[in-house]
Coordinates of C-alpha atoms and ligand atoms in Angstrom, one line a residue:
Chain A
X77 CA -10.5 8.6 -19.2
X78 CA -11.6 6.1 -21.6
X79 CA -8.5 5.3 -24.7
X80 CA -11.1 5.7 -27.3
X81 CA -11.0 9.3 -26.7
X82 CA -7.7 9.5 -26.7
X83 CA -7.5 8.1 -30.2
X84 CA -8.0 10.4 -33.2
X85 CA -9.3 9.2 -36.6
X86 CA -5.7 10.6 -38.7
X87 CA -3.7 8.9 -36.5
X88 CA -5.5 6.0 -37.2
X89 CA -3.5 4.1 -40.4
X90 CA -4.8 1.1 -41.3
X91 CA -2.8 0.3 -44.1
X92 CA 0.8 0.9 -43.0
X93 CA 3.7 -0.2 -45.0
X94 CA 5.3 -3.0 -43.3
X95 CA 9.0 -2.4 -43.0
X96 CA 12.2 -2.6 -40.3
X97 CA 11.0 -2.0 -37.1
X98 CA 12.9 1.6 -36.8
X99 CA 11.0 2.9 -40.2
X100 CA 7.8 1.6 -39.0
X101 CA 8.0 3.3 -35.5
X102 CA 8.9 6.3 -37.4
X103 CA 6.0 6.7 -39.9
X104 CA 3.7 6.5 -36.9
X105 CA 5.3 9.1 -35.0
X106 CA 5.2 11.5 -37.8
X107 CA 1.5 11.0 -37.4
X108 CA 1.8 12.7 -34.0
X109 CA 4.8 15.3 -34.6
X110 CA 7.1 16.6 -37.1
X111 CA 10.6 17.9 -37.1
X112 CA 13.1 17.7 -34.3
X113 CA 10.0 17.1 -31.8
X114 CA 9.6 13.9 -34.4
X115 CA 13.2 12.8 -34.1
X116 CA 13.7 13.3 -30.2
X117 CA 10.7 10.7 -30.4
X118 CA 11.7 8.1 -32.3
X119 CA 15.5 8.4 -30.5
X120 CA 13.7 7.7 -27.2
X121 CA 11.3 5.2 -28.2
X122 CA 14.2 3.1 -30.1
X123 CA 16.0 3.3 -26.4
X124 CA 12.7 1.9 -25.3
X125 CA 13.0 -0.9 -27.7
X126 CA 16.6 -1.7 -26.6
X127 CA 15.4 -2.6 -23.4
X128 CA 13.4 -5.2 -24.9
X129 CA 10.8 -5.4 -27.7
X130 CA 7.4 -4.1 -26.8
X131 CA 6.1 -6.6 -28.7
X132 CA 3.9 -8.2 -26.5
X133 CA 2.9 -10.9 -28.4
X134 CA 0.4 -12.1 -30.6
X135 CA 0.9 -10.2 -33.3
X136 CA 0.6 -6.6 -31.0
X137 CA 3.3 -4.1 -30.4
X138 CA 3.4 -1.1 -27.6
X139 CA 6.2 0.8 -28.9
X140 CA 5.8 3.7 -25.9
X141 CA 8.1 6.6 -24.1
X142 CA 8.0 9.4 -22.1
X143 CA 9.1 12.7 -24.4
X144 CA 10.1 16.5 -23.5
X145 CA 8.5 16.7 -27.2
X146 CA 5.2 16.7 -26.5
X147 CA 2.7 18.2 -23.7
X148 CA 0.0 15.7 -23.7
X149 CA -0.6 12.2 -24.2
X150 CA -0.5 11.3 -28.0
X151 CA -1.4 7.9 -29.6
X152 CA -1.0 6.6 -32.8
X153 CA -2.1 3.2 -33.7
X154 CA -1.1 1.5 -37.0
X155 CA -1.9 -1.7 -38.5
X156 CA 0.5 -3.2 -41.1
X157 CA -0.9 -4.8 -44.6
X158 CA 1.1 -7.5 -44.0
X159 CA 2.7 -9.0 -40.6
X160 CA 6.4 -7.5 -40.0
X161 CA 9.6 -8.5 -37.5
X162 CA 9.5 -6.8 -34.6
X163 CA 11.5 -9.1 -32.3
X164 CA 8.2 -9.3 -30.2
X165 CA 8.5 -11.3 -27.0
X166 CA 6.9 -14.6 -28.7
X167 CA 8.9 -14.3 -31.6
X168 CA 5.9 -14.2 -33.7
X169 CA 5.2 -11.4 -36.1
X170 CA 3.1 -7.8 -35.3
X171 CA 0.5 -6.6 -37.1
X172 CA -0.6 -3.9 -35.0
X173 CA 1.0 -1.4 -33.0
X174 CA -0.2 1.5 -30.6
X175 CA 2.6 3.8 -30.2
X176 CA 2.4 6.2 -27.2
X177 CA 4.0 9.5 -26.4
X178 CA 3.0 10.8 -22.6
X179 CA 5.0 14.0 -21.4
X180 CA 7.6 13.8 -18.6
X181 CA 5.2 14.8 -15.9
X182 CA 1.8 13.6 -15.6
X183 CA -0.6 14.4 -13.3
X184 CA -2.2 10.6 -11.7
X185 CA 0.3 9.2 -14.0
X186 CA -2.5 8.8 -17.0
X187 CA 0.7 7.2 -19.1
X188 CA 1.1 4.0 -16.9
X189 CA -2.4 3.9 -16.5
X190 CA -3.3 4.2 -20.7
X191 CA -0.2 1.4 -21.4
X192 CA -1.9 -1.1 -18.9
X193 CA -5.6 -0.5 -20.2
X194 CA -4.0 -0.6 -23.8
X195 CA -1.9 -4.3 -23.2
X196 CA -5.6 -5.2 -21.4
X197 CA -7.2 -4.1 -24.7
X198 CA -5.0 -5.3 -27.4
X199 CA -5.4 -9.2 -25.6
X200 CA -9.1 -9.3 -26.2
X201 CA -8.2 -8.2 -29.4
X202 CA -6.2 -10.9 -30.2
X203 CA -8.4 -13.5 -28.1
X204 CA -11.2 -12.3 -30.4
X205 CA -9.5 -12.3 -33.2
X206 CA -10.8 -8.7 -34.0
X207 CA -7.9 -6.9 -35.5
X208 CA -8.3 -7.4 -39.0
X209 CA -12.5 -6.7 -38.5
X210 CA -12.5 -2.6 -39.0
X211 CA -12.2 -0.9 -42.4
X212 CA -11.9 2.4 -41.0
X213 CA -10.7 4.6 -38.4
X214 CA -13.8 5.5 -37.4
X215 CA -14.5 1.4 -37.2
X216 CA -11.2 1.0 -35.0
X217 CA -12.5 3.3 -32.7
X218 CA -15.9 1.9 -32.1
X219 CA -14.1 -1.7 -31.6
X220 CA -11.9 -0.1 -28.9
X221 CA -15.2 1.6 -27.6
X222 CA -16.8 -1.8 -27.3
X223 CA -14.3 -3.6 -26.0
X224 CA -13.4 -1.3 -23.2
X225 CA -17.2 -1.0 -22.2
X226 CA -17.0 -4.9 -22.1
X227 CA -13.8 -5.2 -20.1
X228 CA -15.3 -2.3 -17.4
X229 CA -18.7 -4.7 -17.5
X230 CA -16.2 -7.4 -16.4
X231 CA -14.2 -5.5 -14.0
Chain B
X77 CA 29.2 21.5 -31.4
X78 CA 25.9 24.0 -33.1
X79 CA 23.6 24.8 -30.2
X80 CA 21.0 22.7 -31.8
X81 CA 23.5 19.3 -31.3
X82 CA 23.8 20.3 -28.0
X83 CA 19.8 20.8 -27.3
X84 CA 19.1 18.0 -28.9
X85 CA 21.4 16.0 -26.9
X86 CA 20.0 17.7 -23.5
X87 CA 16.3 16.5 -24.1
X88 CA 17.5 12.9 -25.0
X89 CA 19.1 12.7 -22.0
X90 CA 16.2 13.8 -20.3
X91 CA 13.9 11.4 -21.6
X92 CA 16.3 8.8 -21.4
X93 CA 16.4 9.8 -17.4
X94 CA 12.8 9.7 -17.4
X95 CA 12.6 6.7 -19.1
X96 CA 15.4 5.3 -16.7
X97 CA 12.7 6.4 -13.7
X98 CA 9.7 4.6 -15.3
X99 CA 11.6 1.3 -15.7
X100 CA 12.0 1.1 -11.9
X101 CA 7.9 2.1 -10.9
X102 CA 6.0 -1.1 -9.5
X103 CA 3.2 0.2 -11.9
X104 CA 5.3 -0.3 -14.8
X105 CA 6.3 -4.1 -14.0
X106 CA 2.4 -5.1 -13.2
X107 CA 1.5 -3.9 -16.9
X108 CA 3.8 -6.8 -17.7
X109 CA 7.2 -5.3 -19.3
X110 CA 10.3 -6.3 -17.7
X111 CA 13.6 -4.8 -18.4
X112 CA 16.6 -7.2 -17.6
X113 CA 19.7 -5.4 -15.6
X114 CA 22.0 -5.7 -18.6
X115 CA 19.8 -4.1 -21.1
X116 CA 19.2 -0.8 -18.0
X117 CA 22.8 -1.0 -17.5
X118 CA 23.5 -0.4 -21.3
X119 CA 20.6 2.5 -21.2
X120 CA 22.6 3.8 -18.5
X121 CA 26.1 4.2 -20.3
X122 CA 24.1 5.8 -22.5
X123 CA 23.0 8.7 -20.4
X124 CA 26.6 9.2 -19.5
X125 CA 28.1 9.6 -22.7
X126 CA 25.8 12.1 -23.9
X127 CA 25.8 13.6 -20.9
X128 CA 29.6 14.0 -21.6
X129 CA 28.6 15.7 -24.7
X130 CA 27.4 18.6 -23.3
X131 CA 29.3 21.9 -22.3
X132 CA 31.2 20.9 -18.5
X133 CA 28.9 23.7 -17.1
X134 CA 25.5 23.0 -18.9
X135 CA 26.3 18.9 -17.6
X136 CA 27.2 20.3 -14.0
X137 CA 23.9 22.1 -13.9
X138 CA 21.9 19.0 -15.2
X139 CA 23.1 16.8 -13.0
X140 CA 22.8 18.9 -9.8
X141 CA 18.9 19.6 -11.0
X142 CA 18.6 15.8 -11.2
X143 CA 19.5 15.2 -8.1
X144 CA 17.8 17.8 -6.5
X145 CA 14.4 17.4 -8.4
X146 CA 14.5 14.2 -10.2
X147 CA 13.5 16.3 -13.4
X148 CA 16.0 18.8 -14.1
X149 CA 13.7 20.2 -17.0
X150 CA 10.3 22.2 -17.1
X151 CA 8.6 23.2 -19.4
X152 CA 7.1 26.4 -19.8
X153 CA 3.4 26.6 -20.4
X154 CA 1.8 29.9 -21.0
X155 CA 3.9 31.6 -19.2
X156 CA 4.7 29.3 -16.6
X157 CA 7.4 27.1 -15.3
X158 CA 6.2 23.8 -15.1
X159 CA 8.4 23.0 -12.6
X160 CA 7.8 25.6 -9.6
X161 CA 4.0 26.6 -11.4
X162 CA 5.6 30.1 -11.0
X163 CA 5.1 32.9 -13.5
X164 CA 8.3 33.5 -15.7
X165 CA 9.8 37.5 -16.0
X166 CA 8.8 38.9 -19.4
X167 CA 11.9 40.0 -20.3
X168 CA 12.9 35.8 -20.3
X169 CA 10.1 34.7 -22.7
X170 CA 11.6 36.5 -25.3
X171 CA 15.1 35.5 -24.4
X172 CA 16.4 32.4 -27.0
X173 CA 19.7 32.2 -26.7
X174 CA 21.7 29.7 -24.5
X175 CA 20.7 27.8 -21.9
X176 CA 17.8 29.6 -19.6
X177 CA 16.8 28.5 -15.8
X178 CA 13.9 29.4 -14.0
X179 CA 14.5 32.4 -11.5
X180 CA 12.7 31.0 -9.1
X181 CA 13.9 27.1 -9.0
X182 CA 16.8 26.8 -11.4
X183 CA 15.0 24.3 -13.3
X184 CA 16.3 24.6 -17.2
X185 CA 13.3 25.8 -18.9
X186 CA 12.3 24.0 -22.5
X187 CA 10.1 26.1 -24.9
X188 CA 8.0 23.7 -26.9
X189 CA 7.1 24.7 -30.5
X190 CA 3.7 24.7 -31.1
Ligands
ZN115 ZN1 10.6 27.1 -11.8

């Protein structure tokens, strides 16, 4: 399963308000779900974020969680018109988040296996400086094609 | 407490057990995010207050599944519980009230809107 086919092109916002954290996290969800499915989500994923930040640095967030709310992996990735606090781990500001929602069961645990490729991904983005390059969804997506073709090349 | 309080209350804690769960796999660790003791002891105290803020009997139930299954949940997909992958009676699809278990493994079934 390659993440580029997991992404969707309206769940792709490239010019998201920046804002507190909790707001931020929320406008993306609503991307994937709406009413009480929507605010079981965002509950769980700020638990997540109590844990620690899933700001991973250089300007990337992960914001992810396990949800009842949903019965399939759902991604939403949003990238902010200006950078935003997140409390990432390097203290710096994020300009782009993935957010994932897996269900509680997952067969060959595709949720651990998506959040590792996605960490692997977002660092060649940042190494490359490439997350400010697309000017579309449809762009986005072709970057993340490309870079995962040249990170399986590499493998 | 409205029956909605006290669903939404279940399926937090049952994320908040699953999340609990994924905190602990070897898998999750590699990908690189660590979760200090304090901050899963806090997440912990979580899941017991609001499972102290469910009915005593819905709670019991919960936390027997838990232990018995890990998930005390299923969801039911077409049908099915996705718990036991046994088909459900008609006569519970269309029942909505309260909490419902499977028949077959006891497993508190979740409806999901579509
Ligand atoms: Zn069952």
């Amino acid at each position: 399963m390659n993440l580029a086919s997991l992404l969707s092109k309206d769940r792709i916002i490239l010019s998201l308000k920046p804002g507190k954290k909790e707001k931020v996290i929320e406008d993306l969800v609503y991307a994937i779900k709406e009413g009480t499915d929507a605010e079981l989500i965002v509950s769980t994923l700020l638990k997540r974020e109590e844990l620690g930040s899933t700001g991973i640095g250089k300007g990337i967030a992960i914001p992810h969680c396990r949800s009842l709310a949903v019965d399939k992996l759902e991604i939403a990735v949003g990238r902010t018109t200006k950078p935003m606090k997140f409390n990432a781990i390097d203290k710096k500001p994020v300009s782009l988040i993935f957010l994932i929602v897996a269900p509680p069961q997952d067969p060959g645990n595709q949720y651990l296996i998506t959040l590792g490729k996605i960490v692997q991904i977002a660092k060649v983005l940042t190494k490359k400086k490439l997350i400010s390059k697309p000017n579309t969804p449809d762009e986005f997506i072709t970057l993340i094609n490309q870079v995962e073709k040249d990170l399986k090349k590499r493998n | 407490m409205s029956s909605e309080i006290v669903e939404m209350h279940l399926k937090l804690l049952f994320d908040l057990d699953n999340l609990l769960n994924d905190i602990d796999e070897p898998k999750y660790k590699k990908i690189g995010f660590k979760v200090e003791q304090e901050e899963k002891q806090s997440l912990i105290r979580t899941r017991n207050a609001l499972l102290k803020k469910l009915p005593r009997d819905m709670a019991d139930v919960y936390e027997r599944l838990k232990e018995r299954y890990q998930r005390a949940i299923a969801p039911v997909d077409k049908g099915f519980c996705f718990g036991c992958f046994q088909r459900l009676p008609t006569e519970l699809l269309t029942q909505t009230k309260g909490m419902i278990t499977c028949p077959n493994c006891g497993r508190i079934l979740y409806w999901r809107k579509k």
